[in-house]
Coordinates of C-alpha atoms and ligand atoms in Angstrom, one line a residue:
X27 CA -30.5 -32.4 103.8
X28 CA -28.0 -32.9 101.5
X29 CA -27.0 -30.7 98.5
X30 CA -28.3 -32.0 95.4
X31 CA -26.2 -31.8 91.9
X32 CA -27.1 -32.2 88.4
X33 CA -24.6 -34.2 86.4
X34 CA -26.4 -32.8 83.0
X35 CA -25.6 -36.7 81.6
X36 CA -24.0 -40.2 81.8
X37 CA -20.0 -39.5 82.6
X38 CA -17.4 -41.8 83.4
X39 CA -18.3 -43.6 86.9
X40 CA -15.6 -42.6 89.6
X41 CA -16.6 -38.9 89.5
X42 CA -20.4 -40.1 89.8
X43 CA -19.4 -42.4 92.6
X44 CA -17.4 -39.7 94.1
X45 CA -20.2 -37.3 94.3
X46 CA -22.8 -39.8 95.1
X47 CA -20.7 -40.6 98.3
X48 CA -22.0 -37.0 99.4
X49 CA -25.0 -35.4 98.0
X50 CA -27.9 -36.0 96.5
X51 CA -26.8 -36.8 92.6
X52 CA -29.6 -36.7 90.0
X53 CA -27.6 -37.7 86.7
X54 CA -29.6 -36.6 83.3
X55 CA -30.5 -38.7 80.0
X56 CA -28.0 -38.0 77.4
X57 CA -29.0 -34.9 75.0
X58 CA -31.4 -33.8 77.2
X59 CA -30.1 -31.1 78.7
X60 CA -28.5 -29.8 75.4
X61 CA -31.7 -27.2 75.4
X62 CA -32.3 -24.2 76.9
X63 CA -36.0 -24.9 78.2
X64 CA -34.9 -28.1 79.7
X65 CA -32.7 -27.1 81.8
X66 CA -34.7 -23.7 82.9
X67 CA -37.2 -26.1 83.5
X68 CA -35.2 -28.0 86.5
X69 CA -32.4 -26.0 87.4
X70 CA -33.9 -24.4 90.3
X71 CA -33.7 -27.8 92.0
X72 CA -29.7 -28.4 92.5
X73 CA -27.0 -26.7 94.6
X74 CA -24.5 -27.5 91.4
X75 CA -24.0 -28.5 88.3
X76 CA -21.5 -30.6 86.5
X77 CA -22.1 -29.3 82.9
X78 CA -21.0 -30.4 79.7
X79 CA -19.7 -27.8 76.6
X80 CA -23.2 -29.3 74.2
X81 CA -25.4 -27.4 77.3
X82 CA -26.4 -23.5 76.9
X83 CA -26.1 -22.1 80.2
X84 CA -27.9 -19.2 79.1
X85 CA -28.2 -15.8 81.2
X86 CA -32.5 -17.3 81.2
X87 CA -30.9 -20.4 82.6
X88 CA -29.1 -18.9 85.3
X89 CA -32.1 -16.2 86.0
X90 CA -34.4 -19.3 86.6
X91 CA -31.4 -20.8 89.1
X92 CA -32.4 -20.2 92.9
X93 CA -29.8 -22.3 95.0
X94 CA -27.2 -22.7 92.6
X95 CA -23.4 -22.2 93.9
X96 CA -21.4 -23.4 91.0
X97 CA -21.6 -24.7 87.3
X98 CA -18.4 -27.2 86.9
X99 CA -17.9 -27.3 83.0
X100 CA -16.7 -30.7 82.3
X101 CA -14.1 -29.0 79.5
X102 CA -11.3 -26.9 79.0
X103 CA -13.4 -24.3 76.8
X104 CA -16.6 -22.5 78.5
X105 CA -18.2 -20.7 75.7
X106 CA -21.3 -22.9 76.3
X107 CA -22.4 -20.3 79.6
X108 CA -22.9 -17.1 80.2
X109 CA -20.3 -16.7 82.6
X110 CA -20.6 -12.3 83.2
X111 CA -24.5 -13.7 83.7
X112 CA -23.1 -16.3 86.7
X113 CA -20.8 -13.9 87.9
X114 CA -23.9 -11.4 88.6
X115 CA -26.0 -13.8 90.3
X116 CA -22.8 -15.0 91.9
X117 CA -22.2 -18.6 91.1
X118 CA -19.0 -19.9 90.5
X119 CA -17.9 -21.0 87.0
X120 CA -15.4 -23.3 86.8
X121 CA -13.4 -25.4 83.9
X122 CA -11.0 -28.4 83.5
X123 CA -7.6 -27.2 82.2
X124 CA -4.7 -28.9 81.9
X125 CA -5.8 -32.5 82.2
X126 CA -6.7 -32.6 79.1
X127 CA -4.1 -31.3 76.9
X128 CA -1.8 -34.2 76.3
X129 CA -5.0 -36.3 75.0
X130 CA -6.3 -33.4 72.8
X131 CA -2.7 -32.5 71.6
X132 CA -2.6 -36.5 70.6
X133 CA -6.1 -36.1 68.9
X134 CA -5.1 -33.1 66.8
X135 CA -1.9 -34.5 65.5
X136 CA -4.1 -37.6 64.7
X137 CA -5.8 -35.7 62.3
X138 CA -2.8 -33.9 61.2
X139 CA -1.4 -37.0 59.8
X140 CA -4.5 -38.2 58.9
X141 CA -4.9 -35.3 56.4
X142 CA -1.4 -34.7 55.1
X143 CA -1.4 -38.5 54.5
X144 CA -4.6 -39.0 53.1
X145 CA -5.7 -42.3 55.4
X146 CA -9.1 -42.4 55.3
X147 CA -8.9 -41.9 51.8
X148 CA -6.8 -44.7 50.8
X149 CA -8.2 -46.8 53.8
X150 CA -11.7 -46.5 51.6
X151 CA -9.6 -47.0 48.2
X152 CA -8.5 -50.6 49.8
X153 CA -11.9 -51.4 51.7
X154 CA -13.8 -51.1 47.9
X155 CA -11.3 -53.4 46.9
X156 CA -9.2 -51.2 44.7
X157 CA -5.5 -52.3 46.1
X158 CA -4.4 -53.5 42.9
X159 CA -0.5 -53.2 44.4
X160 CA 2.4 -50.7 44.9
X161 CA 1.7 -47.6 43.3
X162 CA 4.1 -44.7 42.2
X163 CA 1.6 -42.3 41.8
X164 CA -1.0 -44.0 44.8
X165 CA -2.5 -41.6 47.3
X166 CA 0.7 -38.8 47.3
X167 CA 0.8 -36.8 50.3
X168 CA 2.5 -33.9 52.2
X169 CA 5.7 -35.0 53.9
X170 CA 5.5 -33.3 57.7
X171 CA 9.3 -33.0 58.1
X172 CA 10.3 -29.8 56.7
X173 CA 6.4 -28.5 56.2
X174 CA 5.7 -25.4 58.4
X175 CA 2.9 -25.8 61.0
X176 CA 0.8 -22.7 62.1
X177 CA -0.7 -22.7 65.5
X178 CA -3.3 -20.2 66.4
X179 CA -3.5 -20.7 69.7
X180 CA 0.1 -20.7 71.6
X181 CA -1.5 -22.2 75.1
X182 CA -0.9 -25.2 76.5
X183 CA -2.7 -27.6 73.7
X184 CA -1.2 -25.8 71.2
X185 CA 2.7 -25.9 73.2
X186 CA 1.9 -29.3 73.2
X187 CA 1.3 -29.9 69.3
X188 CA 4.2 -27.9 68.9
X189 CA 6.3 -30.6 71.1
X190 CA 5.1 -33.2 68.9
X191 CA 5.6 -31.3 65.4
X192 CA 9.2 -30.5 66.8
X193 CA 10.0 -34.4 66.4
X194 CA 8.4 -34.7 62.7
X195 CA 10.7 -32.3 62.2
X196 CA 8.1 -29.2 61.2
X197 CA 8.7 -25.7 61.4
X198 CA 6.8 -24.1 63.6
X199 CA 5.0 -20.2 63.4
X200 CA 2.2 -19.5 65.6
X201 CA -0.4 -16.1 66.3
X202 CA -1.4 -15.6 69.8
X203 CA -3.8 -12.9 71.5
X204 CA -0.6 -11.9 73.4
X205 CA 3.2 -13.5 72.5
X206 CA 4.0 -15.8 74.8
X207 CA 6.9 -16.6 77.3
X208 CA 10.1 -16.4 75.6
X209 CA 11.0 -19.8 77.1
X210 CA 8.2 -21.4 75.8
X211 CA 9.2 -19.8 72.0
X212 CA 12.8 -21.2 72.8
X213 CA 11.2 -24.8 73.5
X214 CA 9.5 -25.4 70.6
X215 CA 11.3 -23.1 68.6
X216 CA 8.2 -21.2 67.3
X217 CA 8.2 -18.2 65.2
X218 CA 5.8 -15.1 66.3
X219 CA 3.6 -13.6 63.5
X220 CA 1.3 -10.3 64.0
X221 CA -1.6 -11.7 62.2
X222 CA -3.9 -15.1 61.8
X223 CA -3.9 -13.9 58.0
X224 CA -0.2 -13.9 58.3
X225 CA 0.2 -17.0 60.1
X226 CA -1.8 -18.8 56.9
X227 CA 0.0 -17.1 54.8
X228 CA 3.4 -18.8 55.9
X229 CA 2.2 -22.2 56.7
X230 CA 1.6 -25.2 54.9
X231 CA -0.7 -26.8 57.7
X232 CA -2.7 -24.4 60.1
X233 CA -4.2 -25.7 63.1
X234 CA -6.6 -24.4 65.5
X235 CA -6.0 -24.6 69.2
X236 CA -7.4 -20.9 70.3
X237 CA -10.7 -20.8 73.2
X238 CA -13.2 -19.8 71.2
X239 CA -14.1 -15.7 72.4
X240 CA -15.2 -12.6 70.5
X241 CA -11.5 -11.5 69.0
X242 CA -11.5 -15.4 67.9
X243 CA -15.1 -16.1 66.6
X244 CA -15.0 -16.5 62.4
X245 CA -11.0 -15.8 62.8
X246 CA -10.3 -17.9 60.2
X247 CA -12.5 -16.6 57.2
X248 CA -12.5 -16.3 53.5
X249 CA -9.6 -14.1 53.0
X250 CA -7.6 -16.2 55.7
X251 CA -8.2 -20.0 53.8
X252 CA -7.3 -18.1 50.7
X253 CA -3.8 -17.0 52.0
X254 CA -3.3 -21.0 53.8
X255 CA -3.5 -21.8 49.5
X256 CA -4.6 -24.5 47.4
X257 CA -1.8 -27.1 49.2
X258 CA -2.7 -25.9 52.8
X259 CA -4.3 -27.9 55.3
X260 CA -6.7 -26.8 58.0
X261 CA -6.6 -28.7 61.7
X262 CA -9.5 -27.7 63.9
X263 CA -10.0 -29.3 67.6
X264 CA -10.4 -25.5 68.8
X265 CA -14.1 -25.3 68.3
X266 CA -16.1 -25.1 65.3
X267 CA -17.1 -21.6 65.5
X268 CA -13.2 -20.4 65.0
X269 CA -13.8 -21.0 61.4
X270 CA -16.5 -19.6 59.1
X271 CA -17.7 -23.0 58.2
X272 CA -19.5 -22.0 55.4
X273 CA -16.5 -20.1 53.9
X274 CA -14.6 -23.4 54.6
X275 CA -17.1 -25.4 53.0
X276 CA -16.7 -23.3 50.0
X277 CA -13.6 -23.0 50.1
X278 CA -13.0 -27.3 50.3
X279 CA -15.6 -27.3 47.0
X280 CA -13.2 -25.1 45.4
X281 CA -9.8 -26.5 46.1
X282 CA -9.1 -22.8 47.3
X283 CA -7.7 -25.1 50.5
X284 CA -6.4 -28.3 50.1
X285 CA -8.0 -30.6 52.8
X286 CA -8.8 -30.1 56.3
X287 CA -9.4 -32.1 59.5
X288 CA -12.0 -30.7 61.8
X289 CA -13.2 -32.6 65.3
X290 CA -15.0 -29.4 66.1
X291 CA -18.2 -27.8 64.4
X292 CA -20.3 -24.2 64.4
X293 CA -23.6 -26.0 65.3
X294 CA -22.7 -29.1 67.0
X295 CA -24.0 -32.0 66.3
X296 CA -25.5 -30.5 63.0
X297 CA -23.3 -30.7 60.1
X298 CA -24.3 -29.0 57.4
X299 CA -24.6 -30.6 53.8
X300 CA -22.0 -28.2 51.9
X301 CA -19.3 -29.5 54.7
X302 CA -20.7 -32.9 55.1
X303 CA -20.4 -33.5 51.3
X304 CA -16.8 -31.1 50.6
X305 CA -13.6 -33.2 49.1
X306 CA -11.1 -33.5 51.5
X307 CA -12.8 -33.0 54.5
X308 CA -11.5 -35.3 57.7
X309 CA -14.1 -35.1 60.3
X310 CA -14.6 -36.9 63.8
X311 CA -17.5 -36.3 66.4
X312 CA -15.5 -33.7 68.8
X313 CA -13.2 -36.5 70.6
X314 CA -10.2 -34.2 71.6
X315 CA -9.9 -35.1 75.0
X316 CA -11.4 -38.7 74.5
X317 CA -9.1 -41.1 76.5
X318 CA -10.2 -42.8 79.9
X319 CA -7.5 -41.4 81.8
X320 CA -8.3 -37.9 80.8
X321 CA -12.0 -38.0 80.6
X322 CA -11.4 -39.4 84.6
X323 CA -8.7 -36.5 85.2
X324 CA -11.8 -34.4 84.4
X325 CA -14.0 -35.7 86.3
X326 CA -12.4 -35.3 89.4
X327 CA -11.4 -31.7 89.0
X328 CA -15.1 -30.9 88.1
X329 CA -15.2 -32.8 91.4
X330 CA -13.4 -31.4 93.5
X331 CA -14.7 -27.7 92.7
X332 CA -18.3 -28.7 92.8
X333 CA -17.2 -29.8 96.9
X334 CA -15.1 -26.8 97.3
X335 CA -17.9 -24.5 96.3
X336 CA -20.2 -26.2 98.5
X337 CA -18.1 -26.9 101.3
X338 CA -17.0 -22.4 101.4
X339 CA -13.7 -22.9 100.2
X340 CA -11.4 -21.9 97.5
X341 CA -12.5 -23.3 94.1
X342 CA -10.2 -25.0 91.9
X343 CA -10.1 -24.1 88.3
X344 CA -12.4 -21.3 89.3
X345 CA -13.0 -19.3 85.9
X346 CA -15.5 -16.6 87.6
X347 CA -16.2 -16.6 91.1
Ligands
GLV425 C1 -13.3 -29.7 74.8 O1 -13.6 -29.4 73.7 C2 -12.9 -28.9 75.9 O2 -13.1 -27.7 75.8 O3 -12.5 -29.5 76.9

């Protein structure tokens, strides 16, 4: 009989294809695996699962799994599962990396400029019909070259946002768990600093490109948008939970930041009203790594370890296992 997987929902074709060609594919209705019950419900069922970050593999989710050999996250970040949980009942967990970082590098310096140069904003100011002509004092922004950018987050998203703030001509500091490669500070010319306090401290944009984890969870806090300032800018395509966002929320009411630009949220997809309704606030529906050639990149990597695990051999992009 052959090995039946759980796509948790609709994903680009090939990778569907690809698995069809195999096994037994049961592909789920969108959001419907996004709760714990439903998916303690069936999992006992499949051999594998191609996850997605919105679905709690929970250690109840992997207690009520009986033949399942590997969860393929269909993301860089796996903070969605209980990975110690899988690693006692002995299923593989395994990730996406690398695919995905030129697309979510892209998507973060999107919002970057979006913020600094206040587009939405003045793309609204013209759609109401306010474009009354060139204006001295219309819609002044922060000029990138010579800004300092600080990246939380020195891995490969965040070498590659450095890359790309290199030629606007930005400065660039960052705070990692552990200083990185020398080689890789020589490249992008990045400045080391102890702290993420320190980091906002020095910067005139942060950004966010750190997994989310226990040292990084509510990171950025109160006293941390206090020290980015009035002027400062906040990027977030970690994940929302990085940031208090009720700090931030406050913070955004009372210009104690200046804007920020978030495609990630604590509660995904809730929102709540103090962000929702905050001046200055940039937000788009967690689309880092939204381009067809990545989102397929993706696919076949959670691919090929889904066969791997099921065929005994080494796993790709194993995380635990
Ligand atoms: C997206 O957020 C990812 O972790 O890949």
């Amino acid at each position: 009989m052959a090995n039946r997987i759980l796509i948790t929902e609709p994903i680009i074709e090939e990778p569907v294809e690809a698995l069809r060609e195999q096994y037994d594919v049961t592909v789920g209705e969108r959001g419907y695996y996004d709760k714990v019950a439903h998916l303690k419900q069936d999992i006992s069922r499949f051999d594998a699962v191609l996850s997605l970050l919105s679905n709690p593999i929970t250690e109840e989710v992997i207690e009520a799994a009986e033949s399942l050999k590997i969860i393929a996250n269909l993301a860089a970040g796996y903070d969605n599962i209980d990975v110690e949980a899988a690693r006692e009942a002995s299923i593989a967990v395994a990730n996406t990396p690398g695919v995905l970082t030129e697309a979510t590098a892209d998507a973060t310096f999107a919002l970057l400029l979006s913020a600094a140069r206040r587009l939405p904003e003045a793309e609204q100011y013209l759609r109401e019909g306010h474009f009354d002509g060139w204006d001295p004092l219309g819609f002044l922004g922060k000029e990138l070259n010579g800004s300092s950018l600080g990246i939380f987050g020195m891995g490969k998203i965040g070498t590659a946002v450095a890359r790309r703030a290199r030629g606007f001509g930005m400065d660039i500091l960052y705070h990692n768990r552990n200083r990185v490669n020398p080689s890789v500070e020589s490249e992008v010319d990045a400045t080391y600093v102890e702290s993420v306090h320190e980091l906002a401290e020095k910067s005139d944009i942060l950004c966010l490109n750190c997994p989310l984890n226990d040292g990084t969870r509510h990171a950025v806090d109160q006293p941390v948008l206090e020290a980015l300032g009035p002027e400062g800018i906040l990027v977030n395509t970690a994940r929302g939970a990085v940031v208090d966002e009720k700090a931030l929320a406050e913070a955004l009411h009372t210009n104690v930041i200046g804007a920020a630009a978030l495609d990630v949220f604590e509660d995904e997809p809730a929102i709540t009203d103090a962000l929702f309704d905050a001046p200055n606030c940039i937000m788009t529906p967690h689309i880092g790594s939204g381009t067809n050639t990545t989102r397929l990149k993706m696919g076949m990597l959670a691919v090929n370890s889904i066969k791997a695990a099921l065929n005994n051999e080494e796993i790709p992009n194993v995380v635990s296992g």
